PDB file of C-alpha atoms in Angstrom:
ATOM      1  CA  MET A   1       0.000   0.000   0.000  1.00  0.00           C
ATOM      2  CA  VAL A   2       1.309   3.451  -0.927  1.00  0.00           C
ATOM      3  CA  SER A   3       1.569   5.783   2.023  1.00  0.00           C
ATOM      4  CA  ARG A   4      -0.227   9.066   1.467  1.00  0.00           C
ATOM      5  CA  LYS A   5       1.587  12.302   2.107  1.00  0.00           C
ATOM      6  CA  THR A   6      -0.852  14.107   4.323  1.00  0.00           C
ATOM      7  CA  ASN A   7      -0.669  16.432   7.281  1.00  0.00           C
ATOM      8  CA  LYS A   8      -1.586  15.412  10.815  1.00  0.00           C
ATOM      9  CA  ASP A   9      -5.358  15.806  10.233  1.00  0.00           C
ATOM     10  CA  GLY A  10      -5.298  13.610   7.107  1.00  0.00           C
ATOM     11  CA  SER A  11      -5.560  16.391   4.519  1.00  0.00           C
ATOM     12  CA  ILE A  12      -3.599  16.065   1.296  1.00  0.00           C
ATOM     13  CA  ILE A  13      -0.732  18.540   1.146  1.00  0.00           C
ATOM     14  CA  ILE A  14      -0.543  20.710  -1.962  1.00  0.00           C
ATOM     15  CA  LYS A  15       2.511  22.902  -2.405  1.00  0.00           C
ATOM     16  CA  LYS A  16       2.366  26.144  -4.343  1.00  0.00           C
ATOM     17  CA  TYR A  17       5.638  27.270  -5.873  1.00  0.00           C
ATOM     18  CA  ALA A  18       6.729  30.779  -6.856  1.00  0.00           C
ATOM     19  CA  ASN A  19       6.092  29.955 -10.522  1.00  0.00           C
ATOM     20  CA  ARG A  20       2.384  29.577  -9.560  1.00  0.00           C
ATOM     21  CA  ARG A  21       2.463  25.816 -10.084  1.00  0.00           C
ATOM     22  CA  LEU A  22       0.616  23.561  -7.672  1.00  0.00           C
ATOM     23  CA  TYR A  23       2.201  20.252  -6.665  1.00  0.00           C
ATOM     24  CA  ASN A  24       0.196  17.384  -5.173  1.00  0.00           C
ATOM     25  CA  THR A  25       2.515  15.666  -2.684  1.00  0.00           C
ATOM     26  CA  ASP A  26       0.098  12.706  -2.483  1.00  0.00           C
ATOM     27  CA  THR A  27       0.467  11.773  -6.156  1.00  0.00           C
ATOM     28  CA  SER A  28       3.791  13.512  -6.820  1.00  0.00           C
ATOM     29  CA  SER A  29       2.326  15.427  -9.745  1.00  0.00           C
ATOM     30  CA  TYR A  30       1.557  18.966 -10.786  1.00  0.00           C
ATOM     31  CA  ILE A  31      -2.105  19.899 -10.718  1.00  0.00           C
ATOM     32  CA  THR A  32      -4.419  22.738 -11.703  1.00  0.00           C
ATOM     33  CA  LEU A  33      -6.976  24.835  -9.894  1.00  0.00           C
ATOM     34  CA  ASP A  34      -9.648  22.831 -11.750  1.00  0.00           C
ATOM     35  CA  PHE A  35      -8.279  19.682 -10.116  1.00  0.00           C
ATOM     36  CA  LEU A  36      -8.524  21.330  -6.688  1.00  0.00           C
ATOM     37  CA  ALA A  37     -12.078  22.415  -7.482  1.00  0.00           C
ATOM     38  CA  GLU A  38     -12.925  18.786  -8.303  1.00  0.00           C
ATOM     39  CA  LEU A  39     -11.327  17.599  -5.036  1.00  0.00           C
ATOM     40  CA  THR A  40     -13.460  20.156  -3.217  1.00  0.00           C
ATOM     41  CA  ARG A  41     -16.628  18.902  -4.940  1.00  0.00           C
ATOM     42  CA  LYS A  42     -15.715  15.359  -3.916  1.00  0.00           C
ATOM     43  CA  LYS A  43     -15.196  16.581  -0.353  1.00  0.00           C
ATOM     44  CA  VAL A  44     -11.523  15.537  -0.306  1.00  0.00           C
ATOM     45  CA  ASP A  45      -9.634  17.512   2.324  1.00  0.00           C
ATOM     46  CA  PHE A  46      -6.476  19.299   1.236  1.00  0.00           C
ATOM     47  CA  VAL A  47      -4.206  22.049   2.492  1.00  0.00           C
ATOM     48  CA  VAL A  48      -2.276  24.369   0.191  1.00  0.00           C
ATOM     49  CA  ILE A  49       1.112  25.391   1.547  1.00  0.00           C
ATOM     50  CA  ASP A  50       3.369  28.094   0.128  1.00  0.00           C
ATOM     51  CA  ALA A  51       6.494  26.111  -0.762  1.00  0.00           C
ATOM     52  CA  LYS A  52       8.857  28.952   0.151  1.00  0.00           C
ATOM     53  CA  SER A  53       7.372  30.282   3.382  1.00  0.00           C
ATOM     54  CA  GLY A  54       5.463  27.211   4.574  1.00  0.00           C
ATOM     55  CA  ASP A  55       2.360  29.360   5.180  1.00  0.00           C
ATOM     56  CA  ASP A  56      -1.109  27.841   4.790  1.00  0.00           C
ATOM     57  CA  ILE A  57      -2.625  29.601   1.763  1.00  0.00           C
ATOM     58  CA  THR A  58      -5.657  27.314   1.320  1.00  0.00           C
ATOM     59  CA  HIS A  59      -8.086  30.216   1.852  1.00  0.00           C
ATOM     60  CA  ASN A  60      -6.441  32.265  -0.901  1.00  0.00           C
ATOM     61  CA  ILE A  61      -6.477  29.333  -3.343  1.00  0.00           C
ATOM     62  CA  LEU A  62     -10.144  28.551  -2.626  1.00  0.00           C
ATOM     63  CA  THR A  63     -10.996  32.218  -3.171  1.00  0.00           C
ATOM     64  CA  GLN A  64      -9.073  32.099  -6.458  1.00  0.00           C
ATOM     65  CA  ILE A  65     -11.090  29.024  -7.529  1.00  0.00           C
ATOM     66  CA  ILE A  66     -14.326  30.881  -6.757  1.00  0.00           C
ATOM     67  CA  MET A  67     -13.146  33.905  -8.751  1.00  0.00           C
ATOM     68  CA  GLU A  68     -12.327  31.716 -11.763  1.00  0.00           C
ATOM     69  CA  GLU A  69     -15.687  29.891 -11.569  1.00  0.00           C
ATOM     70  CA  GLU A  70     -17.513  33.218 -11.360  1.00  0.00           C
ATOM     71  CA  ALA A  71     -15.460  34.639 -14.268  1.00  0.00           C
ATOM     72  CA  ASN A  72     -16.275  31.589 -16.412  1.00  0.00           C
ATOM     73  CA  GLY A  73     -19.978  32.400 -16.269  1.00  0.00           C
ATOM     74  CA  GLU A  74     -20.794  29.937 -13.495  1.00  0.00           C
ATOM     75  CA  THR A  75     -22.155  32.700 -11.291  1.00  0.00           C
ATOM     76  CA  LEU A  76     -23.332  31.418  -7.967  1.00  0.00           C
ATOM     77  CA  LEU A  77     -22.863  34.464  -5.778  1.00  0.00           C
ATOM     78  CA  PRO A  78     -25.351  37.285  -6.393  1.00  0.00           C
ATOM     79  CA  THR A  79     -24.003  40.821  -6.608  1.00  0.00           C
ATOM     80  CA  GLY A  80     -25.942  41.899  -3.526  1.00  0.00           C
ATOM     81  CA  PHE A  81     -24.407  39.098  -1.487  1.00  0.00           C
ATOM     82  CA  LEU A  82     -20.909  40.020  -2.650  1.00  0.00           C
ATOM     83  CA  LYS A  83     -21.524  43.655  -1.724  1.00  0.00           C
ATOM     84  CA  GLU A  84     -22.709  42.607   1.738  1.00  0.00           C
ATOM     85  CA  ILE A  85     -19.593  40.465   2.246  1.00  0.00           C
ATOM     86  CA  ILE A  86     -17.328  43.337   1.170  1.00  0.00           C
ATOM     87  CA  SER A  87     -19.156  45.738   3.487  1.00  0.00           C
ATOM     88  CA  MET A  88     -18.458  43.401   6.430  1.00  0.00           C
ATOM     89  CA  TYR A  89     -14.662  43.828   6.118  1.00  0.00           C
ATOM     90  CA  GLY A  90     -13.536  46.178   8.844  1.00  0.00           C
ATOM     91  CA  ASN A  91     -16.975  46.024  10.468  1.00  0.00           C
ATOM     92  CA  SER A  92     -17.257  45.123  14.151  1.00  0.00           C
ATOM     93  CA  MET A  93     -19.237  42.052  13.082  1.00  0.00           C
ATOM     94  CA  GLN A  94     -16.452  40.785  10.789  1.00  0.00           C
ATOM     95  CA  SER A  95     -15.266  38.150  13.263  1.00  0.00           C
ATOM     96  CA  MET A  96     -18.754  36.619  13.458  1.00  0.00           C
ATOM     97  CA  VAL A  97     -19.382  36.380   9.702  1.00  0.00           C
ATOM     98  CA  PRO A  98     -17.201  33.297   8.998  1.00  0.00           C
ATOM     99  CA  GLN A  99     -18.923  31.221  11.706  1.00  0.00           C
ATOM    100  CA  PHE A 100     -22.330  32.427  10.544  1.00  0.00           C
ATOM    101  CA  LEU A 101     -21.601  31.536   6.922  1.00  0.00           C
ATOM    102  CA  ASP A 102     -20.218  28.113   7.924  1.00  0.00           C
ATOM    103  CA  ALA A 103     -23.309  27.381  10.031  1.00  0.00           C
ATOM    104  CA  SER A 104     -25.615  28.613   7.254  1.00  0.00           C
ATOM    105  CA  MET A 105     -23.929  26.386   4.666  1.00  0.00           C
ATOM    106  CA  SER A 106     -24.042  23.380   7.019  1.00  0.00           C
ATOM    107  CA  ASN A 107     -27.759  23.947   7.573  1.00  0.00           C
ATOM    108  CA  PHE A 108     -28.287  24.355   3.835  1.00  0.00           C
ATOM    109  CA  HIS A 109     -26.604  20.990   3.144  1.00  0.00           C
ATOM    110  CA  LYS A 110     -28.533  19.308   5.962  1.00  0.00           C
ATOM    111  CA  ASN A 111     -31.847  20.666   4.648  1.00  0.00           C
ATOM    112  CA  GLN A 112     -30.898  19.702   1.089  1.00  0.00           C
ATOM    113  CA  LYS A 113     -30.175  16.133   2.222  1.00  0.00           C
ATOM    114  CA  GLN A 114     -33.465  15.941   4.157  1.00  0.00           C
ATOM    115  CA  MET A 115     -35.414  17.269   1.170  1.00  0.00           C
ATOM    116  CA  LYS A 116     -33.798  14.698  -1.110  1.00  0.00           C
ATOM    117  CA  GLU A 117     -34.714  11.901   1.321  1.00  0.00           C
ATOM    118  CA  VAL A 118     -38.310  13.141   1.562  1.00  0.00           C
ATOM    119  CA  LEU A 119     -38.661  13.312  -2.224  1.00  0.00           C
ATOM    120  CA  GLU A 120     -37.172   9.824  -2.624  1.00  0.00           C
ATOM    121  CA  ASN A 121     -39.620   8.471  -0.028  1.00  0.00           C
ATOM    122  CA  VAL A 122     -42.564  10.152  -1.757  1.00  0.00           C
ATOM    123  CA  VAL A 123     -41.579   8.666  -5.103  1.00  0.00           C
ATOM    124  CA  THR A 124     -40.848   5.165  -3.829  1.00  0.00           C
ATOM    125  CA  SER A 125     -43.442   4.677  -1.088  1.00  0.00           C
ATOM    126  CA  GLY A 126     -47.118   5.178  -0.462  1.00  0.00           C
ATOM    127  CA  PRO A 127     -49.743   5.629  -3.170  1.00  0.00           C
ATOM    128  CA  PHE A 128     -47.465   7.849  -5.250  1.00  0.00           C
ATOM    129  CA  GLY A 129     -44.751   5.210  -5.128  1.00  0.00           C
ATOM    130  CA  ASP A 130     -47.138   2.557  -6.424  1.00  0.00           C
ATOM    131  CA  ILE A 131     -48.284   4.851  -9.224  1.00  0.00           C
ATOM    132  CA  ALA A 132     -44.681   5.712 -10.108  1.00  0.00           C
ATOM    133  CA  LYS A 133     -43.767   2.018 -10.184  1.00  0.00           C
ATOM    134  CA  GLN A 134     -46.790   1.253 -12.380  1.00  0.00           C
ATOM    135  CA  ASN A 135     -45.889   4.096 -14.743  1.00  0.00           C
ATOM    136  CA  ILE A 136     -42.347   2.810 -15.012  1.00  0.00           C
ATOM    137  CA  GLU A 137     -43.597  -0.700 -15.778  1.00  0.00           C
ATOM    138  CA  MET A 138     -46.066   0.633 -18.377  1.00  0.00           C
ATOM    139  CA  ALA A 139     -43.304   2.675 -20.014  1.00  0.00           C
ATOM    140  CA  LYS A 140     -41.086  -0.418 -20.151  1.00  0.00           C
ATOM    141  CA  ALA A 141     -43.904  -2.488 -21.664  1.00  0.00           C
ATOM    142  CA  ALA A 142     -44.574   0.194 -24.279  1.00  0.00           C
ATOM    143  CA  ARG A 143     -40.895   0.395 -25.101  1.00  0.00           C
ATOM    144  CA  ASP A 144     -40.712  -3.409 -25.409  1.00  0.00           C
ATOM    145  CA  ALA A 145     -43.723  -3.417 -27.745  1.00  0.00           C
ATOM    146  CA  ILE A 146     -42.472  -0.568 -29.916  1.00  0.00           C
ATOM    147  CA  MET A 147     -38.819  -1.513 -30.134  1.00  0.00           C
ATOM    148  CA  PRO A 148     -38.569  -5.285 -29.640  1.00  0.00           C
ATOM    149  CA  SER A 149     -35.654  -5.740 -32.062  1.00  0.00           C
ATOM    150  CA  ILE A 150     -33.478  -3.281 -30.154  1.00  0.00           C
ATOM    151  CA  LEU A 151     -34.243  -4.984 -26.857  1.00  0.00           C
ATOM    152  CA  ARG A 152     -33.376  -8.412 -28.280  1.00  0.00           C
ATOM    153  CA  GLY A 153     -30.063  -6.957 -29.408  1.00  0.00           C
ATOM    154  CA  GLU A 154     -30.739  -7.434 -33.103  1.00  0.00           C
ATOM    155  CA  SER A 155     -28.486  -5.322 -35.244  1.00  0.00           C
ATOM    156  CA  GLN A 156     -29.720  -2.764 -37.703  1.00  0.00           C
ATOM    157  CA  ASN A 157     -27.213  -3.557 -40.459  1.00  0.00           C
ATOM    158  CA  PRO A 158     -28.452  -2.814 -43.986  1.00  0.00           C
ATOM    159  CA  SER A 159     -28.066  -6.477 -45.000  1.00  0.00           C
ATOM    160  CA  GLU A 160     -30.319  -7.530 -42.141  1.00  0.00           C
ATOM    161  CA  GLU A 161     -32.687  -4.624 -42.724  1.00  0.00           C
ATOM    162  CA  LYS A 162     -34.276  -6.415 -45.687  1.00  0.00           C
ATOM    163  CA  ASP A 163     -35.069  -9.423 -43.489  1.00  0.00           C
ATOM    164  CA  LEU A 164     -36.454  -7.163 -40.786  1.00  0.00           C
ATOM    165  CA  SER A 165     -38.537  -5.294 -43.365  1.00  0.00           C
ATOM    166  CA  SER A 166     -40.130  -8.466 -44.655  1.00  0.00           C
ATOM    167  CA  ASP A 167     -40.727  -9.695 -41.101  1.00  0.00           C
ATOM    168  CA  LYS A 168     -42.264  -6.372 -40.171  1.00  0.00           C
ATOM    169  CA  GLN A 169     -44.399  -6.369 -43.292  1.00  0.00           C
ATOM    170  CA  ALA A 170     -45.666  -9.868 -42.440  1.00  0.00           C
ATOM    171  CA  GLU A 171     -46.560  -8.671 -38.945  1.00  0.00           C
ATOM    172  CA  ILE A 172     -48.349  -5.634 -40.356  1.00  0.00           C
ATOM    173  CA  ASP A 173     -50.251  -7.781 -42.842  1.00  0.00           C
ATOM    174  CA  ALA A 174     -51.312 -10.171 -40.065  1.00  0.00           C
ATOM    175  CA  LEU A 175     -52.487  -7.238 -37.913  1.00  0.00           C
ATOM    176  CA  LYS A 176     -54.442  -5.762 -40.845  1.00  0.00           C
ATOM    177  CA  LYS A 177     -56.137  -9.110 -41.390  1.00  0.00           C
ATOM    178  CA  GLN A 178     -57.048  -9.359 -37.696  1.00  0.00           C
ATOM    179  CA  MET A 179     -58.402  -5.810 -37.720  1.00  0.00           C
ATOM    180  CA  ALA A 180     -60.495  -6.546 -40.803  1.00  0.00           C
ATOM    181  CA  GLU A 181     -61.925  -9.665 -39.128  1.00  0.00           C
ATOM    182  CA  LEU A 182     -62.739  -7.650 -35.986  1.00  0.00           C
ATOM    183  CA  GLN A 183     -64.390  -4.940 -38.085  1.00  0.00           C
ATOM    184  CA  THR A 184     -66.515  -7.584 -39.839  1.00  0.00           C
ATOM    185  CA  LYS A 185     -67.618  -8.993 -36.468  1.00  0.00           C
ATOM    186  CA  LEU A 186     -68.444  -5.493 -35.184  1.00  0.00           C
ATOM    187  CA  ASP A 187     -70.472  -4.774 -38.308  1.00  0.00           C
ATOM    188  CA  ARG A 188     -72.487  -8.000 -37.764  1.00  0.00           C
ATOM    189  CA  LEU A 189     -73.139  -7.077 -34.127  1.00  0.00           C
ATOM    190  CA  ASP A 190     -74.249  -3.587 -35.142  1.00  0.00           C
ATOM    191  CA  LYS A 191     -76.943  -5.011 -37.433  1.00  0.00           C
TER     192      LYS A 191
END
């Protein structure tokens, strides 16, 4: 087993060099900010250390990732919110804002998880769950009836298409004959 190069709390150590390159000490490779953004999305803990000074610059790198995401059109932070954050710098409440934002985000994730669980329960249980299951089964049956050759894994090669066409035509002819017989019976009943 390869030993991971992490700090004492288990976070992956990323070193940032003067040439602005980021080095992942866990994989011994250079990485990008996009890679760090992906690690963040996957909830992988990492710490970014300035290679020269040894200072923890994780906050600065995360802020840089946010700036790049926002600049790429992936706007998540509304202008009003950004203005409120900026106005808090130097304010007597500045020391309380980080804890408040952390708690708010934790509550948001908790509520999001609860909502997802509730929606999954609604879809899979109770009368709605039964209806959803029936609809899924009906959709599968319709798909099987409409596209049986695809479901059986038959290929759609041009050489086989002629055989399929004749088979389909035979099926259509048989259905037409059955419909004509049913129409004749209905006509007799109507008289």
